[in-house]
């Protein structure tokens, strides 16, 4: 299964996918990594592994992901032979041009038990809401923000002395196991 990974940040989930491939627990290959931030460490992680890594030109928009940029990304991914697109900390909303190019073939990982706490810094949202548990979710991407059919989900208790940092760190430990497992599940189902 040839993967294309899109991210905006440090890329620890990309690293977890690469580590699972190395360990033989995920039969896949990451063939391209794209980021909307030229300085995102996810690009460096890819380059260190010799994986083609490119910046997405969002035409100067800070948050928007214009249709022309989505179409350009779709053709870059197709050109690389990508069969499954993995959003790994990608913070722009995917819309029609990409969704149509990869129907039911785009996954996202989100640090909450969706549908609870979609959007930015979901672990902070959970703490501020006084929730006693949260977790993380891998789901298929549709046109909504952090919506679409759930592929895998895992719960985590919020501890009384949790801070935003400690909670996010514990969620990420789960993410790094869950995302490769969810990709393997999708890969073997097709
Ligand atoms: C992860 O916690 C991921 O779940 C979250 O961004 C972080 C990226 O970390 N994604 C979202 O909030 C999507 N709505 P990483 O760059 O180290 O993989």
mmCIF file of C-alpha atoms and ligand atoms in Angstrom:
data_model
loop_
_atom_site.group_PDB
_atom_site.id
_atom_site.type_symbol
_atom_site.label_atom_id
_atom_site.label_comp_id
_atom_site.label_asym_id
_atom_site.label_seq_id
_atom_site.Cartn_x
_atom_site.Cartn_y
_atom_site.Cartn_z
ATOM 1 C CA UNK A 1 0.000 0.000 0.000
ATOM 2 C CA UNK A 2 1.582 3.282 -1.151
ATOM 3 C CA UNK A 3 0.972 6.124 1.299
ATOM 4 C CA UNK A 4 1.044 9.895 0.952
ATOM 5 C CA UNK A 5 1.276 11.775 4.258
ATOM 6 C CA UNK A 6 0.165 15.381 4.809
ATOM 7 C CA UNK A 7 1.130 17.259 7.985
ATOM 8 C CA UNK A 8 1.584 20.744 9.397
ATOM 9 C CA UNK A 9 3.762 20.087 12.437
ATOM 10 C CA UNK A 10 6.413 17.917 14.021
ATOM 11 C CA UNK A 11 5.430 14.708 12.242
ATOM 12 C CA UNK A 12 5.658 12.331 15.195
ATOM 13 C CA UNK A 13 2.786 10.369 13.643
ATOM 14 C CA UNK A 14 4.685 10.124 10.337
ATOM 15 C CA UNK A 15 7.610 8.784 12.376
ATOM 16 C CA UNK A 16 5.361 6.192 14.019
ATOM 17 C CA UNK A 17 4.143 5.047 10.585
ATOM 18 C CA UNK A 18 7.745 4.765 9.323
ATOM 19 C CA UNK A 19 8.779 2.884 12.475
ATOM 20 C CA UNK A 20 5.889 0.410 12.062
ATOM 21 C CA UNK A 21 6.919 -0.168 8.427
ATOM 22 C CA UNK A 22 10.521 -0.774 9.570
ATOM 23 C CA UNK A 23 9.317 -3.151 12.284
ATOM 24 C CA UNK A 24 7.308 -5.134 9.729
ATOM 25 C CA UNK A 25 3.969 -4.520 11.462
ATOM 26 C CA UNK A 26 2.692 -2.326 8.605
ATOM 27 C CA UNK A 27 3.045 -3.490 5.003
ATOM 28 C CA UNK A 28 3.206 -0.097 3.304
ATOM 29 C CA UNK A 29 5.566 2.486 1.867
ATOM 30 C CA UNK A 30 5.464 6.265 2.326
ATOM 31 C CA UNK A 31 6.136 7.650 -1.164
ATOM 32 C CA UNK A 32 5.531 11.373 -0.613
ATOM 33 C CA UNK A 33 5.146 13.835 2.281
ATOM 34 C CA UNK A 34 3.526 17.252 1.847
ATOM 35 C CA UNK A 35 3.210 20.159 4.281
ATOM 36 C CA UNK A 36 1.575 23.580 4.181
ATOM 37 C CA UNK A 37 4.388 24.909 6.426
ATOM 38 C CA UNK A 38 7.868 25.193 4.877
ATOM 39 C CA UNK A 39 9.473 24.904 8.347
ATOM 40 C CA UNK A 40 7.435 21.929 9.590
ATOM 41 C CA UNK A 41 9.697 19.204 10.994
ATOM 42 C CA UNK A 42 7.584 16.580 9.231
ATOM 43 C CA UNK A 43 9.354 17.603 5.981
ATOM 44 C CA UNK A 44 12.764 17.133 7.601
ATOM 45 C CA UNK A 45 11.793 13.701 8.939
ATOM 46 C CA UNK A 46 10.812 12.667 5.400
ATOM 47 C CA UNK A 47 13.998 14.043 3.819
ATOM 48 C CA UNK A 48 16.137 12.250 6.425
ATOM 49 C CA UNK A 49 14.578 9.052 5.107
ATOM 50 C CA UNK A 50 15.009 9.984 1.440
ATOM 51 C CA UNK A 51 11.258 10.392 0.951
ATOM 52 C CA UNK A 52 10.238 13.161 -1.497
ATOM 53 C CA UNK A 53 8.923 16.060 0.626
ATOM 54 C CA UNK A 54 7.313 19.215 -0.744
ATOM 55 C CA UNK A 55 5.636 22.383 0.479
ATOM 56 C CA UNK A 56 2.004 22.948 -0.490
ATOM 57 C CA UNK A 57 1.475 26.400 -1.987
ATOM 58 C CA UNK A 58 -1.667 27.727 -0.297
ATOM 59 C CA UNK A 59 -1.471 31.014 -2.211
ATOM 60 C CA UNK A 60 -0.692 33.078 0.896
ATOM 61 C CA UNK A 61 -3.793 31.979 2.841
ATOM 62 C CA UNK A 62 -3.057 31.321 6.529
ATOM 63 C CA UNK A 63 -5.830 28.804 7.124
ATOM 64 C CA UNK A 64 -7.696 28.265 3.861
ATOM 65 C CA UNK A 65 -6.839 25.428 1.492
ATOM 66 C CA UNK A 66 -7.936 26.844 -1.875
ATOM 67 C CA UNK A 67 -9.396 24.541 -4.535
ATOM 68 C CA UNK A 68 -6.465 25.117 -6.897
ATOM 69 C CA UNK A 69 -4.031 24.056 -4.144
ATOM 70 C CA UNK A 70 -6.139 20.955 -3.396
ATOM 71 C CA UNK A 71 -6.170 20.036 -7.090
ATOM 72 C CA UNK A 72 -2.388 20.490 -7.264
ATOM 73 C CA UNK A 73 -1.939 18.264 -4.189
ATOM 74 C CA UNK A 74 -4.247 15.622 -5.702
ATOM 75 C CA UNK A 75 -2.166 15.467 -8.874
ATOM 76 C CA UNK A 76 1.118 15.357 -6.910
ATOM 77 C CA UNK A 77 -0.226 12.448 -4.848
ATOM 78 C CA UNK A 78 -1.544 10.645 -7.952
ATOM 79 C CA UNK A 79 1.782 11.253 -9.718
ATOM 80 C CA UNK A 80 3.591 9.564 -6.830
ATOM 81 C CA UNK A 81 1.276 6.554 -7.111
ATOM 82 C CA UNK A 82 -0.402 7.147 -3.734
ATOM 83 C CA UNK A 83 -3.187 4.691 -2.864
ATOM 84 C CA UNK A 84 -4.065 5.974 0.607
ATOM 85 C CA UNK A 85 -3.700 9.524 1.935
ATOM 86 C CA UNK A 86 -2.888 9.915 5.646
ATOM 87 C CA UNK A 87 -3.457 13.265 7.339
ATOM 88 C CA UNK A 88 -1.011 13.426 10.258
ATOM 89 C CA UNK A 89 -1.489 16.703 12.086
ATOM 90 C CA UNK A 90 -2.626 18.455 8.896
ATOM 91 C CA UNK A 91 -4.496 21.561 10.004
ATOM 92 C CA UNK A 92 -6.385 22.619 6.862
ATOM 93 C CA UNK A 93 -9.811 21.425 5.760
ATOM 94 C CA UNK A 94 -9.768 18.927 2.878
ATOM 95 C CA UNK A 95 -12.491 19.563 0.298
ATOM 96 C CA UNK A 96 -13.919 18.392 -3.039
ATOM 97 C CA UNK A 97 -10.852 18.299 -5.316
ATOM 98 C CA UNK A 98 -8.929 16.005 -2.960
ATOM 99 C CA UNK A 99 -11.946 14.064 -1.698
ATOM 100 C CA UNK A 100 -13.015 13.301 -5.288
ATOM 101 C CA UNK A 101 -9.491 12.247 -6.267
ATOM 102 C CA UNK A 102 -9.309 9.778 -3.325
ATOM 103 C CA UNK A 103 -12.880 8.662 -2.483
ATOM 104 C CA UNK A 104 -12.882 6.914 0.940
ATOM 105 C CA UNK A 105 -9.086 6.796 0.706
ATOM 106 C CA UNK A 106 -8.174 9.645 3.076
ATOM 107 C CA UNK A 107 -7.579 8.988 6.788
ATOM 108 C CA UNK A 108 -7.117 11.451 9.640
ATOM 109 C CA UNK A 109 -5.944 11.074 13.222
ATOM 110 C CA UNK A 110 -7.496 13.307 15.844
ATOM 111 C CA UNK A 111 -6.638 13.616 19.566
ATOM 112 C CA UNK A 112 -10.123 13.087 21.038
ATOM 113 C CA UNK A 113 -12.933 10.561 21.077
ATOM 114 C CA UNK A 114 -14.780 11.994 18.078
ATOM 115 C CA UNK A 115 -17.433 13.310 17.703
ATOM 116 C CA UNK A 116 -16.353 15.001 20.970
ATOM 117 C CA UNK A 117 -13.942 17.945 20.687
ATOM 118 C CA UNK A 118 -13.264 18.387 16.957
ATOM 119 C CA UNK A 119 -10.922 21.187 15.864
ATOM 120 C CA UNK A 120 -7.797 22.694 17.356
ATOM 121 C CA UNK A 121 -6.046 21.449 20.553
ATOM 122 C CA UNK A 122 -8.699 18.835 21.350
ATOM 123 C CA UNK A 123 -6.846 17.758 24.534
ATOM 124 C CA UNK A 124 -7.177 21.320 25.915
ATOM 125 C CA UNK A 125 -10.843 21.372 24.988
ATOM 126 C CA UNK A 126 -11.347 18.117 26.946
ATOM 127 C CA UNK A 127 -9.539 19.489 30.025
ATOM 128 C CA UNK A 128 -11.434 22.787 29.932
ATOM 129 C CA UNK A 129 -14.761 20.944 29.603
ATOM 130 C CA UNK A 130 -13.960 18.949 32.787
ATOM 131 C CA UNK A 131 -14.149 15.634 30.904
ATOM 132 C CA UNK A 132 -13.000 12.544 32.804
ATOM 133 C CA UNK A 133 -11.915 10.666 29.706
ATOM 134 C CA UNK A 134 -10.733 11.412 26.207
ATOM 135 C CA UNK A 135 -8.633 9.482 23.694
ATOM 136 C CA UNK A 136 -7.893 9.475 20.015
ATOM 137 C CA UNK A 137 -9.639 8.547 16.801
ATOM 138 C CA UNK A 138 -8.607 7.489 13.317
ATOM 139 C CA UNK A 139 -11.395 8.160 10.821
ATOM 140 C CA UNK A 140 -12.103 8.392 7.133
ATOM 141 C CA UNK A 141 -12.190 11.995 5.986
ATOM 142 C CA UNK A 142 -15.297 13.641 4.583
ATOM 143 C CA UNK A 143 -15.991 17.317 3.918
ATOM 144 C CA UNK A 144 -16.517 18.202 7.608
ATOM 145 C CA UNK A 145 -13.990 19.189 10.246
ATOM 146 C CA UNK A 146 -12.796 15.973 11.957
ATOM 147 C CA UNK A 147 -15.898 14.076 10.798
ATOM 148 C CA UNK A 148 -16.349 10.841 8.822
ATOM 149 C CA UNK A 149 -16.638 7.106 9.633
ATOM 150 C CA UNK A 150 -14.473 5.941 12.542
ATOM 151 C CA UNK A 151 -11.841 3.310 11.699
ATOM 152 C CA UNK A 152 -10.346 2.896 15.212
ATOM 153 C CA UNK A 153 -10.700 4.687 18.512
ATOM 154 C CA UNK A 154 -9.035 4.293 21.915
ATOM 155 C CA UNK A 155 -10.033 5.779 25.281
ATOM 156 C CA UNK A 156 -7.796 7.367 27.897
ATOM 157 C CA UNK A 157 -8.668 8.463 31.442
ATOM 158 C CA UNK A 158 -7.931 12.102 32.279
ATOM 159 C CA UNK A 159 -5.984 12.229 35.573
ATOM 160 C CA UNK A 160 -6.772 14.853 38.244
ATOM 161 C CA UNK A 161 -3.284 16.378 37.931
ATOM 162 C CA UNK A 162 -3.149 16.309 34.113
ATOM 163 C CA UNK A 163 -1.915 19.458 32.380
ATOM 164 C CA UNK A 164 -2.461 20.193 28.699
ATOM 165 C CA UNK A 165 1.097 18.990 28.041
ATOM 166 C CA UNK A 166 0.879 15.750 30.027
ATOM 167 C CA UNK A 167 -2.482 14.866 28.519
ATOM 168 C CA UNK A 168 -1.382 15.526 24.943
ATOM 169 C CA UNK A 169 1.799 13.491 25.525
ATOM 170 C CA UNK A 170 -0.224 10.483 26.761
ATOM 171 C CA UNK A 171 -2.683 10.821 23.841
ATOM 172 C CA UNK A 172 0.257 10.894 21.428
ATOM 173 C CA UNK A 173 1.622 7.644 22.872
ATOM 174 C CA UNK A 174 -1.682 6.037 21.894
ATOM 175 C CA UNK A 175 -1.746 7.790 18.511
ATOM 176 C CA UNK A 176 1.620 6.349 17.603
ATOM 177 C CA UNK A 177 0.252 2.815 18.083
ATOM 178 C CA UNK A 178 -3.247 3.440 16.757
ATOM 179 C CA UNK A 179 -2.458 5.139 13.438
ATOM 180 C CA UNK A 180 -0.222 2.382 12.005
ATOM 181 C CA UNK A 181 -2.759 -0.224 13.205
ATOM 182 C CA UNK A 182 -5.653 1.627 11.539
ATOM 183 C CA UNK A 183 -3.707 1.985 8.277
ATOM 184 C CA UNK A 184 -2.943 -1.751 8.376
ATOM 185 C CA UNK A 185 -6.651 -2.460 8.950
ATOM 186 C CA UNK A 186 -7.652 -0.373 5.902
ATOM 187 C CA UNK A 187 -4.840 -1.845 3.799
ATOM 188 C CA UNK A 188 -5.834 -5.442 4.505
ATOM 189 C CA UNK A 189 -9.569 -4.720 3.991
ATOM 190 C CA UNK A 190 -8.932 -3.680 0.364
HETATM 191 C C1 LIG B 1 -1.584 15.012 16.649
HETATM 192 O O1 LIG B 1 -1.873 14.986 18.019
HETATM 193 C C2 LIG B 1 -2.845 14.882 15.809
HETATM 194 O O2 LIG B 1 -3.786 14.045 16.393
HETATM 195 C C3 LIG B 1 -3.339 16.319 15.772
HETATM 196 O O3 LIG B 1 -2.157 17.071 15.574
HETATM 197 C C4 LIG B 1 -1.062 16.400 16.240
HETATM 198 C C5 LIG B 1 0.080 16.300 15.237
HETATM 199 O O4 LIG B 1 1.227 15.774 15.854
HETATM 200 N N1 LIG B 1 -4.298 16.506 14.717
HETATM 201 C C6 LIG B 1 -5.401 17.263 14.826
HETATM 202 O O5 LIG B 1 -5.669 17.914 15.812
HETATM 203 C C7 LIG B 1 -6.316 17.237 13.606
HETATM 204 N N2 LIG B 1 -7.525 17.930 13.853
HETATM 205 P P1 LIG B 1 2.475 15.278 14.978
HETATM 206 O O6 LIG B 1 2.817 16.394 13.980
HETATM 207 O O7 LIG B 1 3.574 15.097 15.978
HETATM 208 O O8 LIG B 1 2.091 14.002 14.281
#
